[in-house]
mmCIF file of C-alpha atoms in Angstrom:
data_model
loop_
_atom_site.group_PDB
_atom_site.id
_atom_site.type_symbol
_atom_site.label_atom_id
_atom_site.label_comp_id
_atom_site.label_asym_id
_atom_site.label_seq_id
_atom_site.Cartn_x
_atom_site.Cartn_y
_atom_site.Cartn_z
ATOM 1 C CA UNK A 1 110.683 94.580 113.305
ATOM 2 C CA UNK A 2 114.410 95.550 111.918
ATOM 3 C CA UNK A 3 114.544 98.712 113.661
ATOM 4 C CA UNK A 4 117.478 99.566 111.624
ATOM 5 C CA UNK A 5 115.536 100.672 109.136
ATOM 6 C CA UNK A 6 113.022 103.026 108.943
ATOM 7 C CA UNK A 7 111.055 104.993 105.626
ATOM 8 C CA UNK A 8 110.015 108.604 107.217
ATOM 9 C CA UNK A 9 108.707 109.328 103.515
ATOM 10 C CA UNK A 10 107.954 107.164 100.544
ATOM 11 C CA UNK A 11 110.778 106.143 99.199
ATOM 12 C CA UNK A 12 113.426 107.190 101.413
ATOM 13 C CA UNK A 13 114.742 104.942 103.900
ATOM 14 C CA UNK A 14 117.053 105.672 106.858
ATOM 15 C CA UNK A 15 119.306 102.949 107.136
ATOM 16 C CA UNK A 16 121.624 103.011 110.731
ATOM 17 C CA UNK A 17 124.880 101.180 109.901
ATOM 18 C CA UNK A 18 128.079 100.368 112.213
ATOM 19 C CA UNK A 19 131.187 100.600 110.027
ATOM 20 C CA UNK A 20 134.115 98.712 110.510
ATOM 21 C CA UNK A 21 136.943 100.655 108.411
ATOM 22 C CA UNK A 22 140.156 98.546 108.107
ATOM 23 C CA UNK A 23 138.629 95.365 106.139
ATOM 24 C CA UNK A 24 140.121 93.277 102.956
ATOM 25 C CA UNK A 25 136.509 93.144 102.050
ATOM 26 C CA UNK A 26 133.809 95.461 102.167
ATOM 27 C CA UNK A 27 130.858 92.757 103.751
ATOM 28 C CA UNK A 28 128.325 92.483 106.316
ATOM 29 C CA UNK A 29 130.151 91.577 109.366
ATOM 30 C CA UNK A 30 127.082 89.913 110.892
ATOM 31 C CA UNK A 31 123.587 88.592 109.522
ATOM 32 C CA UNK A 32 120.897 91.186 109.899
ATOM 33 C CA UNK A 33 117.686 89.734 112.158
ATOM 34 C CA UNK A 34 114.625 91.120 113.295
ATOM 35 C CA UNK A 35 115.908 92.460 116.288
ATOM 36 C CA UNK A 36 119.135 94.081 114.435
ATOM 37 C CA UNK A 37 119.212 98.209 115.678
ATOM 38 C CA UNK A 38 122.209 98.480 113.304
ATOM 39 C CA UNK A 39 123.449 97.252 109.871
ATOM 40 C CA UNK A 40 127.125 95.775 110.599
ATOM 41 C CA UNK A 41 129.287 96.243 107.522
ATOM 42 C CA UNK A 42 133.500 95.748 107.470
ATOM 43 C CA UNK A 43 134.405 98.144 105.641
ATOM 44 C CA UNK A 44 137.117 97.987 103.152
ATOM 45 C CA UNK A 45 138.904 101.328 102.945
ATOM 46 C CA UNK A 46 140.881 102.900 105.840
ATOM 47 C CA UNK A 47 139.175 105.462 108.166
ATOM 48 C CA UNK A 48 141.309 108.257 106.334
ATOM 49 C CA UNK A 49 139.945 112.021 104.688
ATOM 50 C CA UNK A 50 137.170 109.975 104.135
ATOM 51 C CA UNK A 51 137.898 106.673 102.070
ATOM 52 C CA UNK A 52 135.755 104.536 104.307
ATOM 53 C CA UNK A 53 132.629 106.857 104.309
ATOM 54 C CA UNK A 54 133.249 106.664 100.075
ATOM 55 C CA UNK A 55 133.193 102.254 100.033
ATOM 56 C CA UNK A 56 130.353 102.263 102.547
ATOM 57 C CA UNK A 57 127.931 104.159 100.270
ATOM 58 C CA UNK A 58 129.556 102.188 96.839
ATOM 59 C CA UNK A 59 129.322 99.064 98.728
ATOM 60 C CA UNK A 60 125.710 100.026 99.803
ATOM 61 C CA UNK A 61 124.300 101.111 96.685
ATOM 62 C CA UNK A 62 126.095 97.997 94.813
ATOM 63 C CA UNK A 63 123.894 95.516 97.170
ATOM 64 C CA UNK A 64 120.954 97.103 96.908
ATOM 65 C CA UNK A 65 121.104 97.984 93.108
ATOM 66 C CA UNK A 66 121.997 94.038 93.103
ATOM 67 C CA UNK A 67 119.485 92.841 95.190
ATOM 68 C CA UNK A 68 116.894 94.838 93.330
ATOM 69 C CA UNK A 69 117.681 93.543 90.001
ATOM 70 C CA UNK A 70 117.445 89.625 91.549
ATOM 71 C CA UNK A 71 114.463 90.267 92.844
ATOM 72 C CA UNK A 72 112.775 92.033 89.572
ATOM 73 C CA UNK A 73 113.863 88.949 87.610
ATOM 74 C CA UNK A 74 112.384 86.712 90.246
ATOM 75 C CA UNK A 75 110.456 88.255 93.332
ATOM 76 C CA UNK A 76 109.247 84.214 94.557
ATOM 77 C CA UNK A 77 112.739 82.745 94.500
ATOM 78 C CA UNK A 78 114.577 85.840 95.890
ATOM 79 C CA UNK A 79 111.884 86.036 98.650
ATOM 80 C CA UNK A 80 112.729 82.411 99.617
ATOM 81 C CA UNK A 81 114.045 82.406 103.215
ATOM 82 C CA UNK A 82 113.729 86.005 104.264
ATOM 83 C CA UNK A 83 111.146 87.913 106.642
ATOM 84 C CA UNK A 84 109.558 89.652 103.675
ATOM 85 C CA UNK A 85 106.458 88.000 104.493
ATOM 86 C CA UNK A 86 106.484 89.133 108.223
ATOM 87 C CA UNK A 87 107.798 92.544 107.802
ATOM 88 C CA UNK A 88 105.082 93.132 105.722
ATOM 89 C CA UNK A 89 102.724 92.009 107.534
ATOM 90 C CA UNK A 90 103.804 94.157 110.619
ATOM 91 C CA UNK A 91 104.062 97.233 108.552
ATOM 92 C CA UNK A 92 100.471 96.812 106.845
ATOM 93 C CA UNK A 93 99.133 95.911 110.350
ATOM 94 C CA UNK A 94 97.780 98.585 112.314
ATOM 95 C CA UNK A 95 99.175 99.419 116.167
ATOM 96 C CA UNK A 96 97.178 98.603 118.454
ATOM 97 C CA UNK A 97 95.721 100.896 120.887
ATOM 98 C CA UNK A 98 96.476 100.607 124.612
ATOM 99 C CA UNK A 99 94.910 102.118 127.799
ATOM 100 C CA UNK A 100 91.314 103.165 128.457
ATOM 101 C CA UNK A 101 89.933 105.512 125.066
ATOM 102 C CA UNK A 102 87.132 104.748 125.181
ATOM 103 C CA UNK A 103 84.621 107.138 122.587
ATOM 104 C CA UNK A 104 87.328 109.631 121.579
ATOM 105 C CA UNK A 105 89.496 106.236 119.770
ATOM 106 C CA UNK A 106 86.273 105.498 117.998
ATOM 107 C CA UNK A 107 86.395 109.726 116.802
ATOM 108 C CA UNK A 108 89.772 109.688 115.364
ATOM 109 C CA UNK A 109 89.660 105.990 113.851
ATOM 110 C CA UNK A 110 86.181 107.884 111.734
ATOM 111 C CA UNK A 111 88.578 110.595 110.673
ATOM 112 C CA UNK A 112 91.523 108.790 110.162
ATOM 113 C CA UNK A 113 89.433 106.796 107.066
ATOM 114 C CA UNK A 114 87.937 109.967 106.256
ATOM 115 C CA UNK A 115 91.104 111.654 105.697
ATOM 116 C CA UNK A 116 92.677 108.806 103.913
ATOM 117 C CA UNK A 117 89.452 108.348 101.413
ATOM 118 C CA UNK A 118 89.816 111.884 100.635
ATOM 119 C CA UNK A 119 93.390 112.737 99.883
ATOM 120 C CA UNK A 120 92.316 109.185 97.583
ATOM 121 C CA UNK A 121 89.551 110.740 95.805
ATOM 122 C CA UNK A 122 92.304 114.043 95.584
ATOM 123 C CA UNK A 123 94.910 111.740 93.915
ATOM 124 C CA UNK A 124 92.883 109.981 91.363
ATOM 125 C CA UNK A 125 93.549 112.064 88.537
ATOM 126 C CA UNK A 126 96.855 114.501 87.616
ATOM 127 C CA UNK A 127 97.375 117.230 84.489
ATOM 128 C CA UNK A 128 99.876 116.503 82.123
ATOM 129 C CA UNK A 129 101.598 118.538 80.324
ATOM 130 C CA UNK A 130 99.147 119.215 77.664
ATOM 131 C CA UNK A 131 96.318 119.730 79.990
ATOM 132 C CA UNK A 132 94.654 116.876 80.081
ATOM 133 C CA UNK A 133 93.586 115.085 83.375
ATOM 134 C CA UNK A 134 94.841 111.187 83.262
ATOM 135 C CA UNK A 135 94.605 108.731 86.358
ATOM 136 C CA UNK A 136 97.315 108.426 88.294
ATOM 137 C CA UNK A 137 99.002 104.967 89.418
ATOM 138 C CA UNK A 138 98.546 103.455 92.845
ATOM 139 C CA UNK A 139 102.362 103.504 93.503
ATOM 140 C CA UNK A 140 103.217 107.019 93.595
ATOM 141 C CA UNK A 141 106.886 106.114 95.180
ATOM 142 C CA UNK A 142 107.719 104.521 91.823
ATOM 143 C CA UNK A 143 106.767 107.534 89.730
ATOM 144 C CA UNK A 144 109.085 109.557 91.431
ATOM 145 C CA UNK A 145 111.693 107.151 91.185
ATOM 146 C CA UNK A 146 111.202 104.691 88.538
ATOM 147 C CA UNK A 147 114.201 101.547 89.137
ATOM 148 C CA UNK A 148 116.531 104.476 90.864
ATOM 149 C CA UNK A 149 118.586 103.733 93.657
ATOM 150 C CA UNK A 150 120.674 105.953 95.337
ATOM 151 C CA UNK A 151 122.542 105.801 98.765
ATOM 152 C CA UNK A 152 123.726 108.850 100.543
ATOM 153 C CA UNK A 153 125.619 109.807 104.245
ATOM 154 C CA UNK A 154 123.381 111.633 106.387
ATOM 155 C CA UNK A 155 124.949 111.623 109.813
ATOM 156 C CA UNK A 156 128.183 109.877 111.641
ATOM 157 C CA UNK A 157 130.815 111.390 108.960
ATOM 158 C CA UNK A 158 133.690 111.197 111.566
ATOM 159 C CA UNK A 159 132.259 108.146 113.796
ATOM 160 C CA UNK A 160 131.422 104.545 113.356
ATOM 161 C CA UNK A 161 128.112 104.973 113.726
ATOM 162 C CA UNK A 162 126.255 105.962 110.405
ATOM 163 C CA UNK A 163 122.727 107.078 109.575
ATOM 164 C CA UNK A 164 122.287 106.344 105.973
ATOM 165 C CA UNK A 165 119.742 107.738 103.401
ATOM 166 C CA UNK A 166 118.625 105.418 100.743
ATOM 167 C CA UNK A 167 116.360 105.884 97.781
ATOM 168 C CA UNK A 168 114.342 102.922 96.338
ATOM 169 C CA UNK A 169 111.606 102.250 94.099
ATOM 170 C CA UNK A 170 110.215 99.570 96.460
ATOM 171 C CA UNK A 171 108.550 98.626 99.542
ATOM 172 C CA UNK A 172 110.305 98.644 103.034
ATOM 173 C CA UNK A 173 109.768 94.683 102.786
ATOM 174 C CA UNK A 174 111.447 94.716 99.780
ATOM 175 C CA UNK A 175 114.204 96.355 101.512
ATOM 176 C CA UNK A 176 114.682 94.486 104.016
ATOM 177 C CA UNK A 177 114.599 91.575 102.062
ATOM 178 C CA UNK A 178 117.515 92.317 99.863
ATOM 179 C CA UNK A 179 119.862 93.587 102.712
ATOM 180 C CA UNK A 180 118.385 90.444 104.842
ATOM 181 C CA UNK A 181 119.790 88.454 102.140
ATOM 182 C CA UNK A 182 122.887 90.014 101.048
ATOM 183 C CA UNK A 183 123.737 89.696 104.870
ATOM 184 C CA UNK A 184 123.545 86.271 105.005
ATOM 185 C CA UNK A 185 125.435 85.471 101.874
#
């Protein structure tokens, strides 16, 4: 679901986007869905030493910044009419397996829990500065960036076709959500 987006580490989320330079308006140019393998987005600079590449990631970073601040203020009403609820659903879910595995599945499920039980019973507690051991929250992608959002070009510099690196204190769902509904406004 919404392959455009992906989150290789918590907290980071490649976004791929299809500019359209040449605009009046910096907008989405279509609605984003499910099945979307690319963030549309007129663009509202021209393709010139660099303009557009500038309002993508200000337009970017506006919407989500935007969208992040609706949706602290009120997550059930911003929610309203978006896949949140089936993206994250899909992401918690695990994949299934496919073919004949038979025993060795069985092995690595068994050390797939123990792995993720330990590196929990490794994060339960940090030092602080003086010392002292306290417990650490569940959410460790807000710690490192507590209400921060940040939007930066990776690749596609000279082409229409942008992979964009986004930083936000949120879930992938949450993600989703805002550019879902930005996108459709």
């Amino acid at each position: 679901m919404f392959p455009c987006l992906t989150e290789p580490q918590p907290g980071h989320f490649l976004i791929c986007v299809h500019a359209k330079p040449g605009a009046r308006n910096s907008a989405f140019a279509s609605p984003l869905t499910p099945q979307s393998t690319q963030v549309d987005l007129r663009i509202a600079a021209p393709p010139v030493d660099g303009q557009a590449n500038a309002e993508l990631l200000r337009f970017l970073d506006e919407v989500v910044e935007q969208g992040l601040r609706e949706l602290q203020s009120d997550p059930t009403r911003f929610l309203e009419g978006t896949s949140y609820t089936r993206v994250l659903a899909a992401d918690t879910e695990p994949p299934l397996a496919t073919g004949d595995a038979g025993d060795s599945s069985g092995r690595k499920a068994k050390k797939k829990v123990k792995g993720t039980n330990s590196s929990a019973s490794r994060n339960t507690s940090k030092k602080t500065e003086g010392g002292k051991l306290s417990a650490s929250s569940p959410n460790a992608s807000n710690e490192a960036f507590p209400g921060r959002v940040e939007v930066t070009l990776l690749r596609g510099g000279t082409s229409r076709e942008k992979t964009v690196l986004a930083l936000f204190p949120g879930a992938r769902a949450q993600l989703i959500a805002i550019l879902e509904k930005a996108s459709q406004s």
